[in-house]
XYZ file of C-alpha atoms in Angstrom:
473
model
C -2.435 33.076 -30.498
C 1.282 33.038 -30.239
C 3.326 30.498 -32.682
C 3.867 27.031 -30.572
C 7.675 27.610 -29.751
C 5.936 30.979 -27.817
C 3.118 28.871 -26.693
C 4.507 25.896 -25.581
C 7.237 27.966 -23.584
C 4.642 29.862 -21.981
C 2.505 26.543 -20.887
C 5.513 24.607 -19.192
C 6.282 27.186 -16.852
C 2.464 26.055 -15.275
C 2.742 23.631 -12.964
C -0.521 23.328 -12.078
C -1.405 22.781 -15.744
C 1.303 20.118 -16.173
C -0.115 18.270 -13.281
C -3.214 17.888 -14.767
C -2.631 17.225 -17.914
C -0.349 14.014 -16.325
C -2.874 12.517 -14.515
C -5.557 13.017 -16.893
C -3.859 11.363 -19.581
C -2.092 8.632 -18.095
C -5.472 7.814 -16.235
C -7.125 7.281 -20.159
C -3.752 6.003 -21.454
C -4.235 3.376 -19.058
C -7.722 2.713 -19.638
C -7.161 2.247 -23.610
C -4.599 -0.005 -22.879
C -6.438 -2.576 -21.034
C -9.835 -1.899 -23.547
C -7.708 -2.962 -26.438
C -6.007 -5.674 -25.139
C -9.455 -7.538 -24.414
C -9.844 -7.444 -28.162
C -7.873 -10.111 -30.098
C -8.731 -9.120 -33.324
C -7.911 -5.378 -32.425
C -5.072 -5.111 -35.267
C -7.598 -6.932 -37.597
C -9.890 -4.239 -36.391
C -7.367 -0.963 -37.237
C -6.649 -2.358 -40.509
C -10.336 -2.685 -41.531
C -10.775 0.704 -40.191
C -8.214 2.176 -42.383
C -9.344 0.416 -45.657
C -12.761 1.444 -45.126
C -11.693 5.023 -44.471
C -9.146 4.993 -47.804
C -11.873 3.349 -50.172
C -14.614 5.937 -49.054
C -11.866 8.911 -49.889
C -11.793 7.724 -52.815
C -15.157 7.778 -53.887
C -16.203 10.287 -51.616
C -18.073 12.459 -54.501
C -20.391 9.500 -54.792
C -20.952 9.075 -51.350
C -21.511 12.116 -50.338
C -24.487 12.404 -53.288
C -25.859 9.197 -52.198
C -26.073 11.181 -48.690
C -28.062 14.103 -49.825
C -29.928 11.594 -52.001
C -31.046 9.372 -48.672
C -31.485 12.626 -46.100
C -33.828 14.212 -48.615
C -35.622 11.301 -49.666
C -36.284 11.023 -45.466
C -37.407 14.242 -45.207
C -34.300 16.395 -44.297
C -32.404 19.135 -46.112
C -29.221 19.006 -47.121
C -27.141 22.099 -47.190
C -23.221 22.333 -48.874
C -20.903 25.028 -47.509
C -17.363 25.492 -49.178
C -16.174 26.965 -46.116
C -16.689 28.297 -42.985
C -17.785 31.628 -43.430
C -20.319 29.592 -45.630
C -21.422 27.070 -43.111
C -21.758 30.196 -40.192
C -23.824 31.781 -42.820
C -25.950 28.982 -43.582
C -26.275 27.495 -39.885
C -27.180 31.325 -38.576
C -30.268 31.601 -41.183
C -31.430 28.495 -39.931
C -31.729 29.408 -36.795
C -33.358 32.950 -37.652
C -35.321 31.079 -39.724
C -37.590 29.632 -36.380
C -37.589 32.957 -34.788
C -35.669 31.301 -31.860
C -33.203 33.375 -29.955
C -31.246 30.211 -28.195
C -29.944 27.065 -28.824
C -28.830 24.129 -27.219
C -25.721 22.411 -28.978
C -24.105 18.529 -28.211
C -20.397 18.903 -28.722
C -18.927 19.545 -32.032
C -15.276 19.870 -33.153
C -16.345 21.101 -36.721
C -18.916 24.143 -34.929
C -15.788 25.186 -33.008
C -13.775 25.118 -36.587
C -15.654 27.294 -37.760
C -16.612 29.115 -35.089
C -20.133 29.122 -35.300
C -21.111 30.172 -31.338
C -19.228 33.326 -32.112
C -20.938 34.329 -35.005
C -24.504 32.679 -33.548
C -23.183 35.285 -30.443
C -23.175 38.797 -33.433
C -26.316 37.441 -34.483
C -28.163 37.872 -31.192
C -28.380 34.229 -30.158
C -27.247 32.207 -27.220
C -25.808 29.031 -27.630
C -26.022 26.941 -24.929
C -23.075 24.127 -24.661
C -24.625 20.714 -22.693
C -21.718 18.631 -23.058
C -20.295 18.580 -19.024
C -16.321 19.134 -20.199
C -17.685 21.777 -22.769
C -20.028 23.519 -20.314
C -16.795 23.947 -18.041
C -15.228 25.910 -21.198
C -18.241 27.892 -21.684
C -18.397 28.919 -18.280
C -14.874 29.174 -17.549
C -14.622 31.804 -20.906
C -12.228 29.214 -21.968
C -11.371 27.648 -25.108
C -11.079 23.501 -25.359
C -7.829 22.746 -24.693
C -8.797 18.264 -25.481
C -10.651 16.405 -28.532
C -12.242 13.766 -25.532
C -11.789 15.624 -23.069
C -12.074 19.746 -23.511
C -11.564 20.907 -19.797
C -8.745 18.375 -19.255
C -6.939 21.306 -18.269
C -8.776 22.179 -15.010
C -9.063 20.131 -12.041
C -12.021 19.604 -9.606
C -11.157 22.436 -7.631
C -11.024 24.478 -10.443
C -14.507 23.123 -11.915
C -16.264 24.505 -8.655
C -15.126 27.545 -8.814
C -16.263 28.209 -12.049
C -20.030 27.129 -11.049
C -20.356 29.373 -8.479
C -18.659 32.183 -10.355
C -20.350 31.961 -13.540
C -23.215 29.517 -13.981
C -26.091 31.716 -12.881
C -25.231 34.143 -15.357
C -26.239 31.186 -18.088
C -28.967 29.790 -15.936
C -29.921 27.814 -12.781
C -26.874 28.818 -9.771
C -24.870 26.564 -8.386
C -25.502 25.505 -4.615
C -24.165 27.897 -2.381
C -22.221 24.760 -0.359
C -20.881 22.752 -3.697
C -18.078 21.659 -3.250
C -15.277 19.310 -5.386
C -17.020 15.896 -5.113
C -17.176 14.674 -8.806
C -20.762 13.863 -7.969
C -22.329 16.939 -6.692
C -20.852 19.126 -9.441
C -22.391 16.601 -12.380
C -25.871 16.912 -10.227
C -24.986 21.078 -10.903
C -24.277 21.204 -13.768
C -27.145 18.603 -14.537
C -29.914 20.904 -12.953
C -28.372 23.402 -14.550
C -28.641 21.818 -17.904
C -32.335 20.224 -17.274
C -33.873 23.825 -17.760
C -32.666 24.467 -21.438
C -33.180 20.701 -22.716
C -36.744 21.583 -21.479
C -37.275 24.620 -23.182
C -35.134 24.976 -26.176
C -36.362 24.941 -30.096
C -33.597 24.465 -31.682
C -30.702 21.989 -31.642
C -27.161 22.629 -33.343
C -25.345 18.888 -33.311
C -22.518 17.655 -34.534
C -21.841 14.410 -36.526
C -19.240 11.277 -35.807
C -20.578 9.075 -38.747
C -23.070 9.129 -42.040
C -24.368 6.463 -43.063
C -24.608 7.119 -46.920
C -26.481 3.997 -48.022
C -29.288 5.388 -45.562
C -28.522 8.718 -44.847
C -28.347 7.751 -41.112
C -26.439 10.309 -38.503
C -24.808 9.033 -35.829
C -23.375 10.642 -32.465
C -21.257 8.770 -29.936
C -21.028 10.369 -26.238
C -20.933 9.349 -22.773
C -23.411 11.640 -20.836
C -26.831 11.602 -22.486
C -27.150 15.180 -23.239
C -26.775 14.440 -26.975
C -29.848 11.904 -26.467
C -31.899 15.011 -25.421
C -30.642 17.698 -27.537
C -31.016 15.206 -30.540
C -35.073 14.451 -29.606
C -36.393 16.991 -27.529
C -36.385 20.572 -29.922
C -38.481 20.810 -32.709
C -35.661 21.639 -35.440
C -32.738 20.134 -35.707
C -29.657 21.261 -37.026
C -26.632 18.662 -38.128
C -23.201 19.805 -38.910
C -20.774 17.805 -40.231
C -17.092 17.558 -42.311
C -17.600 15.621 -45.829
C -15.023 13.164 -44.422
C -17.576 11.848 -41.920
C -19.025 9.694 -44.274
C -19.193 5.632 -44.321
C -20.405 3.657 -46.956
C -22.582 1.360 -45.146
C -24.015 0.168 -41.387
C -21.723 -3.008 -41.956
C -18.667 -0.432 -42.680
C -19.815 1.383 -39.027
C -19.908 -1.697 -36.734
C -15.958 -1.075 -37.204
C -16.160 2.182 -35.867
C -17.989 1.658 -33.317
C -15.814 -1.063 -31.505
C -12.591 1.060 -32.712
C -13.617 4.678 -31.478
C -14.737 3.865 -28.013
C -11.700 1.638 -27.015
C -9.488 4.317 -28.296
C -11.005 7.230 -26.647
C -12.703 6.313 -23.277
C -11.037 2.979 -22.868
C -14.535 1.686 -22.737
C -16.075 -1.878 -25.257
C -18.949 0.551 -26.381
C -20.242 3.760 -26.004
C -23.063 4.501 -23.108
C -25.416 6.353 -25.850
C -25.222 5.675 -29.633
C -28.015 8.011 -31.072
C -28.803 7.676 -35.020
C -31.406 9.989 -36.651
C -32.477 9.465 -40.626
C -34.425 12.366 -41.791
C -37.567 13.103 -39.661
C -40.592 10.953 -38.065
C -43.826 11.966 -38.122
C -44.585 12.790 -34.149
C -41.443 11.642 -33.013
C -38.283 14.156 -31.906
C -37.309 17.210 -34.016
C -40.145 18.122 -36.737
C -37.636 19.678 -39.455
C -34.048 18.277 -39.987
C -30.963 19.952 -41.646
C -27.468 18.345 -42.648
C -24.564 21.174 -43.274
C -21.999 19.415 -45.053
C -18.336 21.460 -44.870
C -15.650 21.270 -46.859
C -13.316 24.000 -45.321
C -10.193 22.576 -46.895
C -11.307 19.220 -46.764
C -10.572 18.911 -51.110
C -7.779 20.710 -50.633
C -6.514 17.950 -48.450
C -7.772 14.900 -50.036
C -6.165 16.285 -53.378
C -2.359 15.628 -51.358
C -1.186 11.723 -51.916
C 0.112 11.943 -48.788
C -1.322 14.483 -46.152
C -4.843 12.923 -47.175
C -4.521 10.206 -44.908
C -5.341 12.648 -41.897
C -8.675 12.685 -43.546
C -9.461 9.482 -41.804
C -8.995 10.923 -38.209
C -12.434 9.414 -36.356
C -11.418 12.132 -33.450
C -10.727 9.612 -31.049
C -8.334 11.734 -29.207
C -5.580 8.669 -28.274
C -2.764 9.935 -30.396
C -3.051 13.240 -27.693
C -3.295 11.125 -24.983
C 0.386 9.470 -25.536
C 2.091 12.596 -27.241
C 4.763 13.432 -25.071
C 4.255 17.162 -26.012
C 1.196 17.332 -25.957
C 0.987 16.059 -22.112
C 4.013 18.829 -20.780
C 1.743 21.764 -22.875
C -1.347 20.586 -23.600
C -4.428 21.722 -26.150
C -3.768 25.694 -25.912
C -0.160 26.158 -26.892
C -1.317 24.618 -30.810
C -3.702 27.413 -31.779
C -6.270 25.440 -32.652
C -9.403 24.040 -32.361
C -7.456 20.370 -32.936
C -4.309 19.899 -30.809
C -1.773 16.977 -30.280
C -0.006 15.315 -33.178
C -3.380 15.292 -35.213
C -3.942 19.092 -34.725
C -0.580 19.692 -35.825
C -0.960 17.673 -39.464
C -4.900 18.372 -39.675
C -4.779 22.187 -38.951
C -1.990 23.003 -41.896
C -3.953 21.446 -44.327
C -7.321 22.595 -43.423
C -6.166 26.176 -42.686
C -2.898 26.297 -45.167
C 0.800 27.548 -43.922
C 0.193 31.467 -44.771
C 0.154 32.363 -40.818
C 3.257 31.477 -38.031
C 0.970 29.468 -36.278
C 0.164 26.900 -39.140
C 3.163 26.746 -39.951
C 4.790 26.322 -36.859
C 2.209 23.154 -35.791
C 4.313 20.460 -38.088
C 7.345 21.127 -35.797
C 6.039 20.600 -32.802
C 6.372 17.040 -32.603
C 9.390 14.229 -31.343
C 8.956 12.441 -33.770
C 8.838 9.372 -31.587
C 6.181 7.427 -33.388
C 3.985 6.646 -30.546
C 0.685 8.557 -32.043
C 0.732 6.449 -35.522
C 1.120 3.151 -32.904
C -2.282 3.765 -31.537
C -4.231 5.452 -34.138
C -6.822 3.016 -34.443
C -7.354 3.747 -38.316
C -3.598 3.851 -38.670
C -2.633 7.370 -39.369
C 0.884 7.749 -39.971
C 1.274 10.777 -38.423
C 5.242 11.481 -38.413
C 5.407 10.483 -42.046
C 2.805 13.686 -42.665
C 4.376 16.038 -40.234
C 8.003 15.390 -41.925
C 5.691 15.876 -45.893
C 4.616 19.367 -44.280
C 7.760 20.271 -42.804
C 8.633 19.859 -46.475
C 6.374 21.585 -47.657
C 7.142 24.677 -45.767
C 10.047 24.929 -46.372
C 10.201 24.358 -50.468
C 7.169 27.363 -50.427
C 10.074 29.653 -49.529
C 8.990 30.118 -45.103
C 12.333 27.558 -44.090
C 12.478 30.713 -41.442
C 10.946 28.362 -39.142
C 14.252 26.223 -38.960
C 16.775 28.122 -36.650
C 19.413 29.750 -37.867
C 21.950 27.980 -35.700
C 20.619 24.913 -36.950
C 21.271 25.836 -40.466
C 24.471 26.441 -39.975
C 25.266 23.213 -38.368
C 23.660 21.393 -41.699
C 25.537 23.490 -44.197
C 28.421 22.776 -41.861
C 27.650 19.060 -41.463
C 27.352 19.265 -45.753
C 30.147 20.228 -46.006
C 32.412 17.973 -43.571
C 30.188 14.983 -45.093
C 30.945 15.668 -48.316
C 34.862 15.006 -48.124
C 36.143 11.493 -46.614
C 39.511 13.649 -45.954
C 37.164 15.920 -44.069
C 35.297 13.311 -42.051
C 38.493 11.729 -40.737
C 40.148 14.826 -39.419
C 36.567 16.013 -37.959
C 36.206 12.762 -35.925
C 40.006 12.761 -35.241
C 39.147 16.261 -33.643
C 35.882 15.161 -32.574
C 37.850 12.455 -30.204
C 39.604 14.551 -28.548
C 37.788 17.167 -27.717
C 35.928 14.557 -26.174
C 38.558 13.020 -24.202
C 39.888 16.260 -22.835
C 36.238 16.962 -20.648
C 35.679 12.887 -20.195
C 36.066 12.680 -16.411
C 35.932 8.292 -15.012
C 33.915 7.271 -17.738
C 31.632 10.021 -18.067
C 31.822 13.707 -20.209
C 31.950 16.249 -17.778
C 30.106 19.319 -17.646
C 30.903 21.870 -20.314
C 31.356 25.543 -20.058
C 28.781 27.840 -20.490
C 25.247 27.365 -22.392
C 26.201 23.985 -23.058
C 26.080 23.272 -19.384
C 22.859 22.547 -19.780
C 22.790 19.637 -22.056
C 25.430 18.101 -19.645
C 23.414 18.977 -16.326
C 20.894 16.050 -17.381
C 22.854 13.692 -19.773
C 25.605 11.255 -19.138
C 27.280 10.380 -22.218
C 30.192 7.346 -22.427
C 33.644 8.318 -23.577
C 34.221 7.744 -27.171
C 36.358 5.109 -28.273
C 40.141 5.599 -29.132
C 39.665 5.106 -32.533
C 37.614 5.558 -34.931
C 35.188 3.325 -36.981
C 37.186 4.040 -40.402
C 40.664 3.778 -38.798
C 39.544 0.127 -36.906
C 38.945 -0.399 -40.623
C 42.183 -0.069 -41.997
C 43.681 -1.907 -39.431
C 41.541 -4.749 -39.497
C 41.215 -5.071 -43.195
C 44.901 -4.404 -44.485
């Protein structure tokens, strides 16, 4: 992948793509909006949210012990993988270890981090994706371009021409006559799906919470597909970030009012499955838990950038990010995109590559993801920290060199009071020599295009310091 200046540029020249994006996200924008506001204690909620998150950070060695200590005692396994060539390593023997050649897998942001289908793909094994927005990647050879949402990208049209281009090449064919209605292509993709929740061994799932005082798993989703894939095979395979960990069931009831409202704009979620270990005669027979790291330490060891830690993946910071909505998941490079990709992805992956270190700039600034993070992420205050960052390790290449100048230049004028005065005495009339009725006119050249779209008043006829003096003689 390009950096995101390369990205981003190519992205908003698709107007399709903008389109969809729009309407997707103001649709759930909307939805959020009137979920939270039923809740009166919903800023009683976030705070909760984030203290819980902070005081299990900092005892997360304990916690995360007191997992494998519950998960074993119930009859699971608990694997630890440093990172992700680790966890593929681990996850793959697994699998080879049933003699299975396929698996069926509920959505997981952490498998695609480490990219786990690919290397379950070089080891001779299909995965199957039975998540409906992740199935549209899958067949589409696409790559999730949403946290919620992963084909927010396409549109209906779209969608059903991808089914009857590519889904009987991964199973049951679409109908010959499908056609757009939202209906017939979930009864497609659901006959579709029926076939390998029927006949597959092996599960791969991911993880939204642990429990640590019981060793309890717990997935949130919409469609029931994670209900099957979580019962139905006889081994079942859990993979999950060492942040996903909550103390206690009392410590989840917070979660689960905050995550729903804040991704689906829905009170609860339709499914809620929990699994402790395994049950004699009832779903899988053999249980594993693959807890990553992948950068996690490195993370939690940075007073400030930890916070990102706390990220439930609840997707609404994307779904307000001005950005985010004109370029959507792609143009960041990563598996996580929107403001949280941007400060998650740099400290998970370090700044070594253009792409990491490009994410922390692409951002407004405005402010508007840390207003609805439900666990109160202050996301500008970490992109500024790695912007930082970047540039004290010596890569301030990022920052153009025309905007360099102007600072050194701005330095410089700043640093005088003789040298402000004459700059805003030239300043003024510069000003007042393109100001046409009330209004700057439109200036030569490449700076046409600043004036095409803004209207800015004329500047006074004096000047702050000299309405000073006079005034205060």
């Amino acid at each position: 992948m390009p950096a995101f200046p390369t990205a981003a540029a190519s992205a908003l020249r698709d107007s399709q793509l903008r389109g969809n994006l729009a309407r997707a996200t103001g649709t759930i924008r909307s939805r959020r909006a009137e979920a939270v506001a039923e809740q009166d204690d919903w800023e009683q909620l976030r705070e909760a949210g984030r203290a819980v998150k902070e005081r299990t950070l900092r005892h997360l060695d304990r916690y995360l012990l007191q997992v494998e200590e519950k998960v074993t005692a119930a009859g699971g396994k608990v694997h630890w993988a440093r990172d992700a060539e680790e966890a593929r390593r681990i996850v793959v023997g697994l699998v080879q270890d049933t003699g299975e050649r396929e698996v069926v897998k509920v959505k997981s942001m952490v498998t695609q981090e480490i990219g786990l289908n690919e290397a379950l793909a070089d080891a001779g094994i299909d995965a199957y994706e039975t998540d409906l927005a992740e199935l549209i990647v899958q067949l589409g050879q696409d790559q999730p371009s949403h946290i919620l949402v992963p084909a927010i990208h396409r549109n209906r049209a779209e969608i059903r021409e991808i089914f009857l281009r590519s889904m009987g090449a991964y199973g049951t064919a679409a109908p010959a006559d499908l056609d757009d209605d939202p209906r017939r292509l979930a009864d497609a993709a659901r006959r579709h799906l029926r076939e390998k929740f029927l006949r597959a061994k092996v599960a791969v799932s991911g993880v939204n919470f642990l429990v640590a005082e019981t060793g309890t798993a717990v997935v949130v989703e919409s469609e029931g597909n994670g209900r099957m894939c979580l019962t139905l095979p006889e081994t079942l395979i859990s993979v999950a970030g060492i942040e996903k960990v909550v103390p206690t069931w009392q410590d989840l009831e917070v979660f689960l009012q905050l995550l729903p409202r804040s991704s689906t704009g829905e009170p609860m979620n339709p499914y809620t499955s929990t699994w402790t270990g395994t049950t004699a005669d009832d779903g899988p027979r053999a249980f594993h838990l693959v807890l990553v790291d992948a950068g996690r330490t490195d993370a939690l060891a940075d007073p400030v950038g930890r916070q990102v830690l706390n990220c439930i993946r609840c997707s609404a910071c994307l779904n307000v990010c001005p950005v985010y909505e004109r370029v959507g998941g792609h143009a960041y490079g990563s598996v996580y995109p929107g403001p949280i990709g941007a400060v998650l992805s740099p400290q998970l992956r370090g700044t070594t590559s253009e792409v990491d270190r490009a994410l922390p700039y692409a951002s407004s600034l405005c402010g508007a993801c840390y207003e609805v993070c439900p666990v109160k992420i202050n996301i500008p205050e970490v992109l500024v920290h790695l912007r930082a960052r970047i540039v004290e390790e010596g890569r301030g290449r990022l920052v153009p060199k025309p905007e360099r100048l102007a600072m050194a230049a701005a330095r410089w004028v700043l640093s005088r009071p003789s040298r402000l005065t004459a700059a805003q005495r030239a300043g003024a009339l510069a000003a007042r020599l393109v100001a046409r009725r009330g209004r700057v006119g439109r200036l030569p050249g490449p700076l046409s295009r600043w004036t095409d779209t803004r209207d800015v008043p004329v500047p006074p006829a004096e000047t702050f310091s000299a309405w000073w003096k006079g005034t205060h003689r």
